[in-house]
mmCIF file of C-alpha atoms and ligand atoms in Angstrom:
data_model
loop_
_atom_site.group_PDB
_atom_site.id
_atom_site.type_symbol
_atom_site.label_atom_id
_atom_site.label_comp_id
_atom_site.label_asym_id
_atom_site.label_seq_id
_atom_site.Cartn_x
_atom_site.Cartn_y
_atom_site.Cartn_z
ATOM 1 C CA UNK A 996 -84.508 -54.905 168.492
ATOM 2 C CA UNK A 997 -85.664 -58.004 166.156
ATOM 3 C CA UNK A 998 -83.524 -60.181 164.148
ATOM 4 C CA UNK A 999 -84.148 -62.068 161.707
ATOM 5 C CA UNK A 1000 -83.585 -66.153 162.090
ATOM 6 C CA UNK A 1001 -79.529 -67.320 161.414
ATOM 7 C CA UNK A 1002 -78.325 -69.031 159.084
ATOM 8 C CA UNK A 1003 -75.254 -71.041 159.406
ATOM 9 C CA UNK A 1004 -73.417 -73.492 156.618
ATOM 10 C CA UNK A 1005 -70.786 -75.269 156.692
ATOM 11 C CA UNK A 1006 -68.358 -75.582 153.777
ATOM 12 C CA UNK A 1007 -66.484 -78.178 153.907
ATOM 13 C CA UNK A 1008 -64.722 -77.534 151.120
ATOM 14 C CA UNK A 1009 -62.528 -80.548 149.384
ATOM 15 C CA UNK A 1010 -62.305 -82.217 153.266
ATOM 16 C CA UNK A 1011 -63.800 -85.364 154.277
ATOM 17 C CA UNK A 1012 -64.407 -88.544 152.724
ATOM 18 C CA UNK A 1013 -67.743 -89.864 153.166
ATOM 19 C CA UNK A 1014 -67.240 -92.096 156.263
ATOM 20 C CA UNK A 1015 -65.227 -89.004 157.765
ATOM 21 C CA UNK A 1016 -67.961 -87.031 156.782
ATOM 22 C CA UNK A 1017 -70.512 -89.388 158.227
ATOM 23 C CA UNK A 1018 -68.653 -89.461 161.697
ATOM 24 C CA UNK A 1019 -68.996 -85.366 161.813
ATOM 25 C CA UNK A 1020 -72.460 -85.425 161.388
ATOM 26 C CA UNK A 1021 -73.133 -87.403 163.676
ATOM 27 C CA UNK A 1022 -71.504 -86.153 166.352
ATOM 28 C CA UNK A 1023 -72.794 -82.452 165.565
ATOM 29 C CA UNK A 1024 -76.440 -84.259 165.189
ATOM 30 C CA UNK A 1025 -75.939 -85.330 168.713
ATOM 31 C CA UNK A 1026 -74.467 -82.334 170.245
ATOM 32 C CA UNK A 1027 -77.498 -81.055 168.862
ATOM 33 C CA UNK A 1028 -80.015 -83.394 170.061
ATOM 34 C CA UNK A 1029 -78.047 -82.784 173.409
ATOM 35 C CA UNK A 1030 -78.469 -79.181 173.468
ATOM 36 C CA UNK A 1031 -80.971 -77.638 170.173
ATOM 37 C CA UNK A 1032 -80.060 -74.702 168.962
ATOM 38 C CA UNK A 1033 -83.835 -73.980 168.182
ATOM 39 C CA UNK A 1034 -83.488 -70.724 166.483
ATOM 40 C CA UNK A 1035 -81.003 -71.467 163.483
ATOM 41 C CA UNK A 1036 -81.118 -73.035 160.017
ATOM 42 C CA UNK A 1037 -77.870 -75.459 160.085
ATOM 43 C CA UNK A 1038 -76.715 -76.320 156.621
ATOM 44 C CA UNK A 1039 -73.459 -78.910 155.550
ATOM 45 C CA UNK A 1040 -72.149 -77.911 152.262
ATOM 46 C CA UNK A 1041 -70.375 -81.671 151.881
ATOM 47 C CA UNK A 1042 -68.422 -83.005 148.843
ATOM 48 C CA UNK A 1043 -70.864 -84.519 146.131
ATOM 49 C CA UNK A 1044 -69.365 -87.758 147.050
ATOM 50 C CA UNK A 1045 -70.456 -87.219 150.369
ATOM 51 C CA UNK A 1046 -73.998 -86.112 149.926
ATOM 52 C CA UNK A 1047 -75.531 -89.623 149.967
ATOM 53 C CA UNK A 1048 -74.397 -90.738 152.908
ATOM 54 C CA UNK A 1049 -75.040 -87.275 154.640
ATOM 55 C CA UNK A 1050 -78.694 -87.309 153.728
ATOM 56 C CA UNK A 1051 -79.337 -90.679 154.900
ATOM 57 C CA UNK A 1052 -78.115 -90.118 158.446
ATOM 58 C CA UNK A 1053 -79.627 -86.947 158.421
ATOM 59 C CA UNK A 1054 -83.113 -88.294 157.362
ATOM 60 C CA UNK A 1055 -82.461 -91.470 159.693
ATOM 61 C CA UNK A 1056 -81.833 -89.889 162.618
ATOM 62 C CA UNK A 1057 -84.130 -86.647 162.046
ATOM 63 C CA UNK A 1058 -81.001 -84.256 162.728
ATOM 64 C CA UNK A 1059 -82.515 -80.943 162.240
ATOM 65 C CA UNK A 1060 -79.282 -80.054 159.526
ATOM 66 C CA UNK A 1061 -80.163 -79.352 155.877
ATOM 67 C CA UNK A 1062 -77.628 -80.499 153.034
ATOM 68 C CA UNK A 1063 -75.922 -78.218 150.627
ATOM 69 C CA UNK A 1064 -73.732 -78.610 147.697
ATOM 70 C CA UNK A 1065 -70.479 -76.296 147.082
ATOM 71 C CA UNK A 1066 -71.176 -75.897 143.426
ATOM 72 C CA UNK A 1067 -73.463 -77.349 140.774
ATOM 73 C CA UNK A 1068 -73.405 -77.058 136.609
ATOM 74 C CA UNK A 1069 -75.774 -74.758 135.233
ATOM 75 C CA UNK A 1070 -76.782 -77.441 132.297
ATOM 76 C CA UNK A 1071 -79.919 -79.981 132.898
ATOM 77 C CA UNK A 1072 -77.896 -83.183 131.642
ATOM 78 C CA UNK A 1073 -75.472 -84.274 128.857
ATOM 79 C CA UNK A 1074 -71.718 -84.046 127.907
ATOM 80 C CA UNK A 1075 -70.751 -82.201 130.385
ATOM 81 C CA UNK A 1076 -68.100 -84.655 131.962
ATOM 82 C CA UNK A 1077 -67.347 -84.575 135.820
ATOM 83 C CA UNK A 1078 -69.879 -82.185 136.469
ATOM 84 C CA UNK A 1079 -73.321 -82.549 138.476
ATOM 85 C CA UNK A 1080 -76.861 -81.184 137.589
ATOM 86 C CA UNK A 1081 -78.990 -79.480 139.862
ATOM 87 C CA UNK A 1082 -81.629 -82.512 139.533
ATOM 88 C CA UNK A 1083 -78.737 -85.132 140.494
ATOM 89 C CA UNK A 1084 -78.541 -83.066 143.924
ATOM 90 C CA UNK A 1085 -82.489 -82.468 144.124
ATOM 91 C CA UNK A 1086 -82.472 -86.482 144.777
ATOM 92 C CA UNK A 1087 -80.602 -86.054 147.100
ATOM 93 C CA UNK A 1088 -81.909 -83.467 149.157
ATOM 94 C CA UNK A 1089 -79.722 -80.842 148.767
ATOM 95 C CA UNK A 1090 -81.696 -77.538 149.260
ATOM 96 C CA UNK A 1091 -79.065 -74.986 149.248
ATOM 97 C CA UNK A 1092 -76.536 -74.864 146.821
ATOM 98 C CA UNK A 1093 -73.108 -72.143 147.173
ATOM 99 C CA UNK A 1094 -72.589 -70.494 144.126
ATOM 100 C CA UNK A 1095 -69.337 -68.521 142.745
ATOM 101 C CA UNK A 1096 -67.456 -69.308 146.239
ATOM 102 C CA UNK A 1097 -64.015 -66.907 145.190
ATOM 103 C CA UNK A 1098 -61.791 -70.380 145.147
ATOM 104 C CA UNK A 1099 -64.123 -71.593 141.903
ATOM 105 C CA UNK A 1100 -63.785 -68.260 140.046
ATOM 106 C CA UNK A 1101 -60.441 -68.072 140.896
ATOM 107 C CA UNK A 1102 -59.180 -71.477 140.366
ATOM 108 C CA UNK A 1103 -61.822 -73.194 138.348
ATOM 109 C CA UNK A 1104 -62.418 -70.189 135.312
ATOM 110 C CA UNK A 1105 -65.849 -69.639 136.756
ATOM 111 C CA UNK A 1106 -66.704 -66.049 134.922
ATOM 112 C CA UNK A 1107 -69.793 -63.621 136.278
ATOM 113 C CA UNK A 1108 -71.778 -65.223 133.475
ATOM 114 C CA UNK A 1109 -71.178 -68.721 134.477
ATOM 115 C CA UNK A 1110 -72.377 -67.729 138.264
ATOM 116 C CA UNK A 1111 -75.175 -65.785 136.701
ATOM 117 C CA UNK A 1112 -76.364 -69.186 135.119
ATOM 118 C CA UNK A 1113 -75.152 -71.295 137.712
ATOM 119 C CA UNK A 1114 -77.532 -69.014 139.965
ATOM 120 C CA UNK A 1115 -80.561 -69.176 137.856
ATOM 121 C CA UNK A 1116 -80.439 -72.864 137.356
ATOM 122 C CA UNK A 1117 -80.256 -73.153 141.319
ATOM 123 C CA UNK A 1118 -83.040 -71.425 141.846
ATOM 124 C CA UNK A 1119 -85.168 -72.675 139.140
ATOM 125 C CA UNK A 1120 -84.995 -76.120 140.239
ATOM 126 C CA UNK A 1121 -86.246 -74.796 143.873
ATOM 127 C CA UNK A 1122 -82.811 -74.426 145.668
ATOM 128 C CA UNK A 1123 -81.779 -71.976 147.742
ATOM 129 C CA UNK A 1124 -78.588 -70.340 146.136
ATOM 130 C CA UNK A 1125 -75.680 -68.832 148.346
ATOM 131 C CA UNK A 1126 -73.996 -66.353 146.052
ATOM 132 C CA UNK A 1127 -70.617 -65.567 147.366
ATOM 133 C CA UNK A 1128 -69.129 -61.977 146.902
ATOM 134 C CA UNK A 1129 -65.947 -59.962 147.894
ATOM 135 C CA UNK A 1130 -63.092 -58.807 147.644
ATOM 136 C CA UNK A 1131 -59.717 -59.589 147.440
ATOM 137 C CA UNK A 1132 -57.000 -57.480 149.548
ATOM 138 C CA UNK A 1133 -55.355 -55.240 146.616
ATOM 139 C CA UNK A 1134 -59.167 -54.058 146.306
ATOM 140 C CA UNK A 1135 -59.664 -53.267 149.878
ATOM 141 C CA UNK A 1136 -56.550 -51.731 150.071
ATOM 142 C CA UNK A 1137 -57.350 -49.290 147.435
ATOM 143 C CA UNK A 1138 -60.924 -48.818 148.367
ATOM 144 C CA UNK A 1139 -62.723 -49.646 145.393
ATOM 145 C CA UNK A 1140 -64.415 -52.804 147.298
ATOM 146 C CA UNK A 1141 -68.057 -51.501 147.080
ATOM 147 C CA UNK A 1142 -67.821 -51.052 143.606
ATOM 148 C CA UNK A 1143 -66.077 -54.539 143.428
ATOM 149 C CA UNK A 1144 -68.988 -56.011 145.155
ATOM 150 C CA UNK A 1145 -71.687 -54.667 143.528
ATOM 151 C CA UNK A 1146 -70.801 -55.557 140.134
ATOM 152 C CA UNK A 1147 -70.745 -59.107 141.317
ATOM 153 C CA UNK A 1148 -74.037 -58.405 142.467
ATOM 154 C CA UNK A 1149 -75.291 -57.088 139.641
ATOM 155 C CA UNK A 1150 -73.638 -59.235 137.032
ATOM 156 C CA UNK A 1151 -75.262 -62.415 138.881
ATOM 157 C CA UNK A 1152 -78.602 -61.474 139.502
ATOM 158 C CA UNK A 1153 -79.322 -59.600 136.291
ATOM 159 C CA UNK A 1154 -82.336 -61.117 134.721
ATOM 160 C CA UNK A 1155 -83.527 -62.945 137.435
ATOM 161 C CA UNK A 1156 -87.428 -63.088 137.920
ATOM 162 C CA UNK A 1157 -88.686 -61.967 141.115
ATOM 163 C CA UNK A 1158 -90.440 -64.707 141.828
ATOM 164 C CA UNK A 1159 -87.020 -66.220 142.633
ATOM 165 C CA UNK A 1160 -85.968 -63.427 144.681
ATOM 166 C CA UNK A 1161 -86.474 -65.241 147.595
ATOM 167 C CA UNK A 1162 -84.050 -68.128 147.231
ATOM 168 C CA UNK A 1163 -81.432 -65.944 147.374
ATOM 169 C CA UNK A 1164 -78.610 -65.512 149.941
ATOM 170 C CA UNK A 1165 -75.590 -63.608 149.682
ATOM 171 C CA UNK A 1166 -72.363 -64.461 151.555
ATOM 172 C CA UNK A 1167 -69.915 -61.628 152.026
ATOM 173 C CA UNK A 1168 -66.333 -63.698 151.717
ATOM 174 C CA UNK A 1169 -63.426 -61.065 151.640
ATOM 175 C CA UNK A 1170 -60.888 -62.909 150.119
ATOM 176 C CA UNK A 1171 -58.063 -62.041 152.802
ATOM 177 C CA UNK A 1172 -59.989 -63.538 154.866
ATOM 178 C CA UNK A 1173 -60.741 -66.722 153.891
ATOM 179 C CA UNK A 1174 -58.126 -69.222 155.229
ATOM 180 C CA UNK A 1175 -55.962 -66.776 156.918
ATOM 181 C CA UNK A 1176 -57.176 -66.973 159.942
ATOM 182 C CA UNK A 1177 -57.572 -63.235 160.146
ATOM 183 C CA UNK A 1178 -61.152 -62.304 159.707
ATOM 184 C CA UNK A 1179 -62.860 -58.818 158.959
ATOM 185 C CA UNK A 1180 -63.582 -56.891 162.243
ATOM 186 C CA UNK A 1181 -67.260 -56.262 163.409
ATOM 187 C CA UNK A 1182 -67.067 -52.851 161.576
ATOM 188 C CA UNK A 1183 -66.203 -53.896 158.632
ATOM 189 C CA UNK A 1184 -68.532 -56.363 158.529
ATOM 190 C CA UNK A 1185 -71.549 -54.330 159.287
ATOM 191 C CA UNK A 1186 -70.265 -52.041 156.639
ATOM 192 C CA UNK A 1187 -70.857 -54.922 154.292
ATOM 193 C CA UNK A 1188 -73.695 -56.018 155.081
ATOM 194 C CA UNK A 1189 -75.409 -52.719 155.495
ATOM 195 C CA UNK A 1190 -73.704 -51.620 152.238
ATOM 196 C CA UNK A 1191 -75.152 -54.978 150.642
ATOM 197 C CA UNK A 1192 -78.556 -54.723 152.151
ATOM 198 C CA UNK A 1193 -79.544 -51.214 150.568
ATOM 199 C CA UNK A 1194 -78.090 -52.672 147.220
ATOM 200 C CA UNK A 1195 -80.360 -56.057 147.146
ATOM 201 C CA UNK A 1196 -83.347 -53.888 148.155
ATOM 202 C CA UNK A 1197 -82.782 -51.693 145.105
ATOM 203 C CA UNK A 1198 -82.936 -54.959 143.254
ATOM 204 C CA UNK A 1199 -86.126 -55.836 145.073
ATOM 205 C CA UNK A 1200 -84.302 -58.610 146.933
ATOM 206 C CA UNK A 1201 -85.994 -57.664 150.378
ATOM 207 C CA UNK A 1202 -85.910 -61.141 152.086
ATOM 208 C CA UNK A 1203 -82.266 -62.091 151.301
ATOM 209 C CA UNK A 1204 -80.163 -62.894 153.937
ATOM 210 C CA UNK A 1205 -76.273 -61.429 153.786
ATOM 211 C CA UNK A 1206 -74.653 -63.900 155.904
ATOM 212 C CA UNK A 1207 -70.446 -63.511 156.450
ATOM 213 C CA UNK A 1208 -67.529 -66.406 155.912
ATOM 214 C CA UNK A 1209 -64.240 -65.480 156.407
ATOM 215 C CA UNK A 1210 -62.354 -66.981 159.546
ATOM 216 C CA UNK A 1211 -65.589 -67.576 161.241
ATOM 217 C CA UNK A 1212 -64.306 -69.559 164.261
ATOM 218 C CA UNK A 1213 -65.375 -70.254 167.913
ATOM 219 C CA UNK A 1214 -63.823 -67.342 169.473
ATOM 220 C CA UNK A 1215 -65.191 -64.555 167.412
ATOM 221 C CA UNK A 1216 -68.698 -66.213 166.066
ATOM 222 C CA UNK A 1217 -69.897 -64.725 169.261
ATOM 223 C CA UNK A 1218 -68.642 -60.958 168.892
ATOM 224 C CA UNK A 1219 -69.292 -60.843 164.972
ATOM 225 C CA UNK A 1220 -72.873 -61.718 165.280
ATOM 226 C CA UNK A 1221 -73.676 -59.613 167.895
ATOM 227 C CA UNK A 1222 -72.224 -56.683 166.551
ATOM 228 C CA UNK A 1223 -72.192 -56.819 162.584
ATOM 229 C CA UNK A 1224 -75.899 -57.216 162.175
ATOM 230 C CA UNK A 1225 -75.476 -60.371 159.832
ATOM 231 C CA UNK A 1226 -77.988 -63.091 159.182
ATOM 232 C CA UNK A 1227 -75.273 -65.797 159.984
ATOM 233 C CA UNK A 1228 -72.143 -67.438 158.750
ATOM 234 C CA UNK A 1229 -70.159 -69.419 155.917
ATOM 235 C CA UNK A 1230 -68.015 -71.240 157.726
ATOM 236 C CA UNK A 1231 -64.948 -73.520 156.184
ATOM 237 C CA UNK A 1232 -62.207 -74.916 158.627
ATOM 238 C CA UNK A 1233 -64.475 -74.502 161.684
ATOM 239 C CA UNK A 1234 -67.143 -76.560 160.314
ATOM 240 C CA UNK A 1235 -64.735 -79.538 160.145
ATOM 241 C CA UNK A 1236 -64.824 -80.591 163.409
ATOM 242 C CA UNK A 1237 -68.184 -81.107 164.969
ATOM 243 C CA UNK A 1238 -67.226 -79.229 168.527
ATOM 244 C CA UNK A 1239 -66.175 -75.761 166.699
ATOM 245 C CA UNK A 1240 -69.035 -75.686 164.208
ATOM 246 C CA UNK A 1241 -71.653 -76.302 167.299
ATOM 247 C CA UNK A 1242 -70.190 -73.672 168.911
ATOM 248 C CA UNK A 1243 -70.493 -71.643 166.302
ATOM 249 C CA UNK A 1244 -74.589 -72.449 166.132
ATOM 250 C CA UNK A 1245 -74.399 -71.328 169.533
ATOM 251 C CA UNK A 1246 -73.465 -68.491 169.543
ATOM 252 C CA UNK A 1247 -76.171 -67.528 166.709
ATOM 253 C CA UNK A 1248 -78.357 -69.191 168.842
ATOM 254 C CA UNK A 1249 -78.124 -67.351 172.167
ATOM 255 C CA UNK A 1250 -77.759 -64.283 170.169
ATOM 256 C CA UNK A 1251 -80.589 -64.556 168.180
ATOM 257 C CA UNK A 1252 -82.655 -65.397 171.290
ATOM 258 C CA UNK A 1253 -81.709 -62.348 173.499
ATOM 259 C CA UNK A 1254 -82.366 -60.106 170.087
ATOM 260 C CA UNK A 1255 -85.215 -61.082 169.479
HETATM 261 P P1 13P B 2510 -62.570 -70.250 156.399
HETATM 262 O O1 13P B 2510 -63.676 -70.224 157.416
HETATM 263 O O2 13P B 2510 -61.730 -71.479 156.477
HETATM 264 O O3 13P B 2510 -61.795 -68.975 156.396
HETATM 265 O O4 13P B 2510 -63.296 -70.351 154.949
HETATM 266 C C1 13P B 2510 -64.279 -69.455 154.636
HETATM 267 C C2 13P B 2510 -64.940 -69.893 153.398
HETATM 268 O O5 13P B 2510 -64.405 -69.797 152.317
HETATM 269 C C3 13P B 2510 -66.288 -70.486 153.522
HETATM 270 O O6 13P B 2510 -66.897 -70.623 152.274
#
């Protein structure tokens, strides 16, 4: 059996203030130093306020962790107040960005077009763009997730040249299980992603990853990557402490390693 290299990130969501921020990375970056976990790409999705400090440890101490962003505006510059360009984060470092996580289109009036061009800009400027999909539990409940899904699917990567294809991850985020501490089984997870899979190769998406976030914690990273043939996890409240989210690498790790 091969697998293909995990990915793990870290959204941290609207938690940590940069010096809180800067204490969790550092322990992580030394329970990683400690112990590597050789065969995954670690990513923090940190505040914007956050990011600066983040990248500096990061680059100071060499910690093998990339930096993400949790959202970015689809314009280059101008009046666009509050908001942050893909550029501004570029300076920064940031190499992956999440894009249409369900708490911005649900909260923050971010519409399939808006995470179309939030997408594109991503990956023009050289990103790597984690598109979040799913469903939320009145959907599941009457079946009609799979069509759900893949209009999100469609809707945000219409248009997009191929020679962008690659930047692309998808994150399968059910919304029932995001917070709730109830995550989607193993089944229904490898549902997903197999479900997802066929539909990004029909788009001639053949390298994207379909990672899973809902509930990802340190009991059940184990059992859902072994069993729900996913490239990895977004992971929110785990990834706040530094002991959960290396646990969580862990388990990809060893996984990925006996897989292999
Ligand atoms: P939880 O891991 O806290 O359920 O959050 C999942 C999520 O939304 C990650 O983007």
């Amino acid at each position: 059996m091969s697998a293909r290299r995990p990915l793990v990130i870290g959204n941290w969501k609207m938690n940590l203030d940069f010096v809180e921020g800067l204490h969790l990375v550092q322990q992580l970056g030394v329970l990683m130093k400690n112990r590597p976990v050789e065969h995954v790409d670690v990513v923090v999705a940190a505040p914007f306020v956050d990011l600066r400090s983040v990248s500096s440890i990061v680059e100071s101490e060499r910690f093998a962790i990339a930096l993400g962003a949790q959202h970015v505006n689809a314009h280059e510059n101008g009046p666009h107040t509050g908001e942050i360009s893909t550029s501004m984060l570029k300076r920064l470092n940031v190499e992956w960005v999440i894009v249409g996580h369900s708490e911005r289109r649900m909260h923050y009036a971010m519409s399939e077009e808006i995470v179309r061009e939030t997408l594109a800009a991503v990956v023009r400027a050289g990103q790597h763009a984690v598109l979040c999909v799913g469903e939320e539990l009145s959907i599941r409940e009457n079946a009609t997730y799979h069509e759900h899904v893949t209009a999100q699917l469609t809707s945000a990567l219409h248009g997009l040249e191929e020679r962008f294809h690659d930047l692309v991850t998808v994150a399968y985020e059910p919304l029932w299980a995001i917070g709730t501490g109830v995550n989607a089984t193993s089944d229904q997870v490898r549902e997903m992603t197999t479900f997802l899979r066929a539909e990004l190769h029909e788009r001639s998406f053949t390298s994207a990853k379909v990672i899973y976030g809902g509930s990802v914690n340190s009991d059940n990273a184990a059992s859902l990557i072994a069993e729900s043939d996913i490239d990895g996890f977004l992971v929110g409240g785990a990834s706040l402490k530094a002991e959960s989210f290396y646990a969580i690498l862990r388990a990809c790790d060893d996984c990925y390693a006996v897989k292999r």
